[in-house]
Coordinates of C-alpha atoms in Angstrom, one line a residue:
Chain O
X26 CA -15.0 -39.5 -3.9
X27 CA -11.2 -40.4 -3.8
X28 CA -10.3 -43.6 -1.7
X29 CA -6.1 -43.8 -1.3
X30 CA -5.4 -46.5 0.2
X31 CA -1.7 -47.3 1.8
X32 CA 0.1 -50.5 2.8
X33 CA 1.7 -51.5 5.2
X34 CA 0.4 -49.8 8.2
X35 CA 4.0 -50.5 10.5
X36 CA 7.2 -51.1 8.6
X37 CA 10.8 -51.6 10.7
X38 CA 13.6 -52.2 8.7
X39 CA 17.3 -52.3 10.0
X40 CA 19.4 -49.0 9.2
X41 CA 20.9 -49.4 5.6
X42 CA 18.2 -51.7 4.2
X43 CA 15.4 -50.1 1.7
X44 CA 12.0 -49.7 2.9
X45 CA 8.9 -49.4 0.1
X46 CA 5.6 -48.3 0.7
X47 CA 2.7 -48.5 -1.3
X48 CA -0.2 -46.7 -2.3
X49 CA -3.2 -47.4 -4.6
X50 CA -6.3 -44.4 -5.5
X51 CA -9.8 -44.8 -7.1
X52 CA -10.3 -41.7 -9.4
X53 CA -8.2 -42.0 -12.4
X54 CA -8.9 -37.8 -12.5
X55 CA -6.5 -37.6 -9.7
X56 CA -2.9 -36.2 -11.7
X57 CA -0.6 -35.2 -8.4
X58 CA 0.5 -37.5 -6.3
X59 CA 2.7 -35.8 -3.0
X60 CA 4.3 -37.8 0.1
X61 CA 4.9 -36.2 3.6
X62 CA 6.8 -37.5 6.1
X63 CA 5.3 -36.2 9.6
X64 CA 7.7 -36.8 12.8
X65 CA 6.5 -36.7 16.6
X66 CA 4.8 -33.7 17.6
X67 CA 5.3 -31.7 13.9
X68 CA 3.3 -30.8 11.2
X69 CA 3.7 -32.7 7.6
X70 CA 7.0 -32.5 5.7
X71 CA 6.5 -32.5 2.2
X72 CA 9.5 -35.1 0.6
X73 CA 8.6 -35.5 -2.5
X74 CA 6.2 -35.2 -5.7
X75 CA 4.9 -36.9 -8.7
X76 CA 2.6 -35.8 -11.6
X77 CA 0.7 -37.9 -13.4
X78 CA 2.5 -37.2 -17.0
X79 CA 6.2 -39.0 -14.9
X80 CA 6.3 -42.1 -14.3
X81 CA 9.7 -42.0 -11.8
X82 CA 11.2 -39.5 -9.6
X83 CA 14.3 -39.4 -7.4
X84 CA 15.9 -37.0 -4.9
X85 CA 18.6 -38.2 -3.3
X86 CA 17.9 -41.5 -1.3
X87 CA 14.3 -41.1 -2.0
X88 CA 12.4 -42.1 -5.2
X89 CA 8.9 -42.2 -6.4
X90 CA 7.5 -44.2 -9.2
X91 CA 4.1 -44.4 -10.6
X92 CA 1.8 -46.4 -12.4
X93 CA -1.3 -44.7 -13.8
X94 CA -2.7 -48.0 -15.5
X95 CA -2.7 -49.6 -12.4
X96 CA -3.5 -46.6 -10.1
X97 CA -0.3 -47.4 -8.0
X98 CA 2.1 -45.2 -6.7
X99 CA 4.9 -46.1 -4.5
X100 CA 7.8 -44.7 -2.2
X101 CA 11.5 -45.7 -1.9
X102 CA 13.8 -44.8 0.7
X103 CA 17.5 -46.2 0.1
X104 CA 20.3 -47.0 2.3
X105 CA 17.5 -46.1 5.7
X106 CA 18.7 -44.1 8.6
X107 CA 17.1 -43.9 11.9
X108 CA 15.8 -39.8 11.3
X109 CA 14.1 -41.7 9.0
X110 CA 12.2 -43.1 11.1
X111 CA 8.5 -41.0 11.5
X112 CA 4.9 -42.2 9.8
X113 CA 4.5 -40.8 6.3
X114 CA 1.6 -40.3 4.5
X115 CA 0.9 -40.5 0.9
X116 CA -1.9 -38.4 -1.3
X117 CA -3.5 -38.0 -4.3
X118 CA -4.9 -34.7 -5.3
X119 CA -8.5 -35.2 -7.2
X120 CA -10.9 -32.9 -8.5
X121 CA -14.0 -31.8 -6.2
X122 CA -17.3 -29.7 -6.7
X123 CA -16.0 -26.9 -9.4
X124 CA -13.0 -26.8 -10.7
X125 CA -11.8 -27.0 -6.7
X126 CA -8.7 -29.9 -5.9
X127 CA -8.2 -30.9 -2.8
X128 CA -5.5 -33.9 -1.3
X129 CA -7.3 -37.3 -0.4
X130 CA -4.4 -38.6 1.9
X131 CA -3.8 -42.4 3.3
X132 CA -3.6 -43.7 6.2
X133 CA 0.0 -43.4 6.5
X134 CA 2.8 -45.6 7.2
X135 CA 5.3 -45.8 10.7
X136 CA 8.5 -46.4 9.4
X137 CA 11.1 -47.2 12.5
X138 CA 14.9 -47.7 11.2
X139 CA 16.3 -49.6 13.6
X140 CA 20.2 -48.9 14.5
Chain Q
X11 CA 10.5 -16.7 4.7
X12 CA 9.7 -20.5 3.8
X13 CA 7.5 -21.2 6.7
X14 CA 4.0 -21.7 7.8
X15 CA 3.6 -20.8 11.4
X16 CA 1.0 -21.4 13.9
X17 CA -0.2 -20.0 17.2
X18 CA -0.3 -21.0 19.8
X19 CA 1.3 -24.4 19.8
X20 CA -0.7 -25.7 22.8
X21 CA -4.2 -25.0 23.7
X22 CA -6.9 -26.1 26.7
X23 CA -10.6 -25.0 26.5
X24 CA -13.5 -25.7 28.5
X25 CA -16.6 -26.0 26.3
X26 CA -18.2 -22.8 27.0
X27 CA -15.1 -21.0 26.3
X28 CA -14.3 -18.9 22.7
X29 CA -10.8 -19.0 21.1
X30 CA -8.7 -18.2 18.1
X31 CA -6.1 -20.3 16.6
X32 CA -3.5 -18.2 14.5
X33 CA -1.8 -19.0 11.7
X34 CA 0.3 -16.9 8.6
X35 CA 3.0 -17.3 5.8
X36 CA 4.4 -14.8 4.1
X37 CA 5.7 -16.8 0.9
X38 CA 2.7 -15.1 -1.2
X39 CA 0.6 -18.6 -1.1
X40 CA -3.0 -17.4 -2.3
X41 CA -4.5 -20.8 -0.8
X42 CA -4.6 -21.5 2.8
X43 CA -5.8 -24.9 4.5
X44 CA -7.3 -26.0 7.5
X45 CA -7.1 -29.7 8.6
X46 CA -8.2 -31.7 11.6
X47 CA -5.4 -34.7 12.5
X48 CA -6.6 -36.9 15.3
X49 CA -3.9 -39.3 16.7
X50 CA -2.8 -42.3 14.7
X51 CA -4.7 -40.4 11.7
X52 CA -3.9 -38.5 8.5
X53 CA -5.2 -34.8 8.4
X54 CA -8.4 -34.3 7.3
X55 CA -9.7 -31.2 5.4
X56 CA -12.1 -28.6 7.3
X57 CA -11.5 -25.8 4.8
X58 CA -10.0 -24.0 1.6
X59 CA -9.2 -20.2 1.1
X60 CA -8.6 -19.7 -2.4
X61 CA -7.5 -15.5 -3.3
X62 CA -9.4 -14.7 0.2
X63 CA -12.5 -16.5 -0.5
X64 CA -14.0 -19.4 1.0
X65 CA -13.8 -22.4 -1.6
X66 CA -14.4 -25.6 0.3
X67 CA -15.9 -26.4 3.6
X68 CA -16.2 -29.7 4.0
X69 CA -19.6 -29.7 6.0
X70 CA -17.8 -28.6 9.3
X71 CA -20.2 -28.0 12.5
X72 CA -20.4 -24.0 12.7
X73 CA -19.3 -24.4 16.2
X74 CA -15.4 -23.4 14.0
X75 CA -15.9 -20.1 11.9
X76 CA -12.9 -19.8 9.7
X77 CA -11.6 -16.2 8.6
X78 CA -8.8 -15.2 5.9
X79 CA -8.2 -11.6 6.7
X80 CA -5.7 -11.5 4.1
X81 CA -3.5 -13.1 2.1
X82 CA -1.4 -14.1 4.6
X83 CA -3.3 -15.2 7.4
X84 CA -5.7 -17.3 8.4
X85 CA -7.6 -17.4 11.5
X86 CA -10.0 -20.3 13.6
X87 CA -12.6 -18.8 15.4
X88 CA -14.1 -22.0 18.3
X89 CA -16.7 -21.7 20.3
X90 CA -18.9 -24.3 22.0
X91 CA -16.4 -27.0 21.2
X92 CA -16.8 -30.5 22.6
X93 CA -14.3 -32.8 24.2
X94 CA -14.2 -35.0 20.8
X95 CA -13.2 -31.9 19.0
X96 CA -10.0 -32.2 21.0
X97 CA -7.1 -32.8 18.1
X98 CA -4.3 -31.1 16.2
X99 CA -5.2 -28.4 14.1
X100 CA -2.9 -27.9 10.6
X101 CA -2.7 -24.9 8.5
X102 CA -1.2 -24.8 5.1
X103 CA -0.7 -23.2 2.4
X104 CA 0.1 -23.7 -1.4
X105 CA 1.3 -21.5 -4.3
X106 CA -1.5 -21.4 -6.4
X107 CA -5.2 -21.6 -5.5
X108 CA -6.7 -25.2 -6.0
X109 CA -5.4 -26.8 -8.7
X110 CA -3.7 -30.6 -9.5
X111 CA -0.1 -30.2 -9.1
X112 CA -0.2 -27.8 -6.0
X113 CA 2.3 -28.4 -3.2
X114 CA 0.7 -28.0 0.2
X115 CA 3.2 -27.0 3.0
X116 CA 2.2 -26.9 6.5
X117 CA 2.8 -25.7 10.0
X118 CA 3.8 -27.0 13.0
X119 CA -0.3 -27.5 14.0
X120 CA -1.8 -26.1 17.1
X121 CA -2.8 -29.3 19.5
X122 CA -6.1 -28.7 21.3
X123 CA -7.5 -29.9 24.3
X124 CA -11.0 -29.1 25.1
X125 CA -12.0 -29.6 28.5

């Protein structure tokens, strides 16, 4: 099956400085490639998307590239503040028994933004 | 409505008792998600109703008995549960039923405590 796997494991960063987390995946079948950023005591936020035929996306201070060659995909937060701060988790959505998808997630990153 | 809501948002169980978690959306999602999120973890699939059916479960101990009795909910029956089993439960739901590019959104979870 789908392996994601997500680096680093803890990232603090001072407010206004960029924080980048990575994620690599095993199946090159897998073609969607979500982030959700899950605060304290919530269930996950979805923040932003990528499909496998885009190579870079951007909302706002948040940006997603991809590299399907490589099986990397990686996050970008801009100019950090500290509601930033909460563990996100990265996915990749693969094919299973059928024609069934289902989301393979990592293991998810805690990002503090210091003030 | 945009949301995916859960009930009830806390519960304790001794191991002989039954319960029901809740959960519904009313944004005409015709796939709805159960996940298992232990602390420090990302969420972990339990099952998939795809248009009412049951499309994945992901070899869960019968001692959970999903139902979908419609399109907009989505019950978890527990019985015989063991301390282990103690976590926070996710629903979600997506726009279309299980395929690549299929944004997930979920509720707040229902955290259990079994006793």
């Amino acid at each position: 099956g789908e392996n994601v796997e997500q680096h680093p494991s803890t990232l603090s960063v001072q407010e206004g400085d960029s924080a980048v987390i990575k994620c690599t995946y095993s199946d090159s079948a897998s073609n969607y490639f979500p982030w959700y950023k899950q605060e304290l005591g919530k269930g996950p936020q979805l923040i932003i998307d990528i499909r496998s035929n885009v190579g870079e996306k951007k909302d706002q201070r948040i940006a997603v590239t991809l590299n399907k060659t490589a099986k990397h995909f990686s996050l970008h937060i801009t100019e950090t503040q500290p509601e930033d701060s909460a563990v996100y988790f990265c996915a990749a959505s693969t094919p299973g028994r059928g024609s069934n998808y289902k989301l393979t997630f990592g293991k998810g990153t805690l990002l503090t933004v210091n003030p | 409505d945009t949301e995916v809501t859960q009930t009830p948002k806390h519960l304790v169980m001794g191991m002989t008792n039954k319960k029901s978690l809740k959960c519904e959306q009313h944004m005409g999602h015709r796939a709805m998600y159960w996940y298992k999120q232990k602390a420090k973890k990302p969420p972990e699939l339990m099952f998939v109703y795809s248009y009412e059916k049951l499309s994945i479960n992901e070899s869960v101990p019968s001692r959970f008995s999903p139902e979908c009795p419609n399109s907009s909910l989505l019950n978890l029956h527990l019985h015989a549960l063991q301390p282990e089993d103690s976590a926070l439960y996710l629903c979600a739901s997506s726009r279309l039923g299980l395929v690549p590019s299929n944004e997930q959104f979920f509720g707040p979870g229902t955290r259990l405590t079994v006793l």
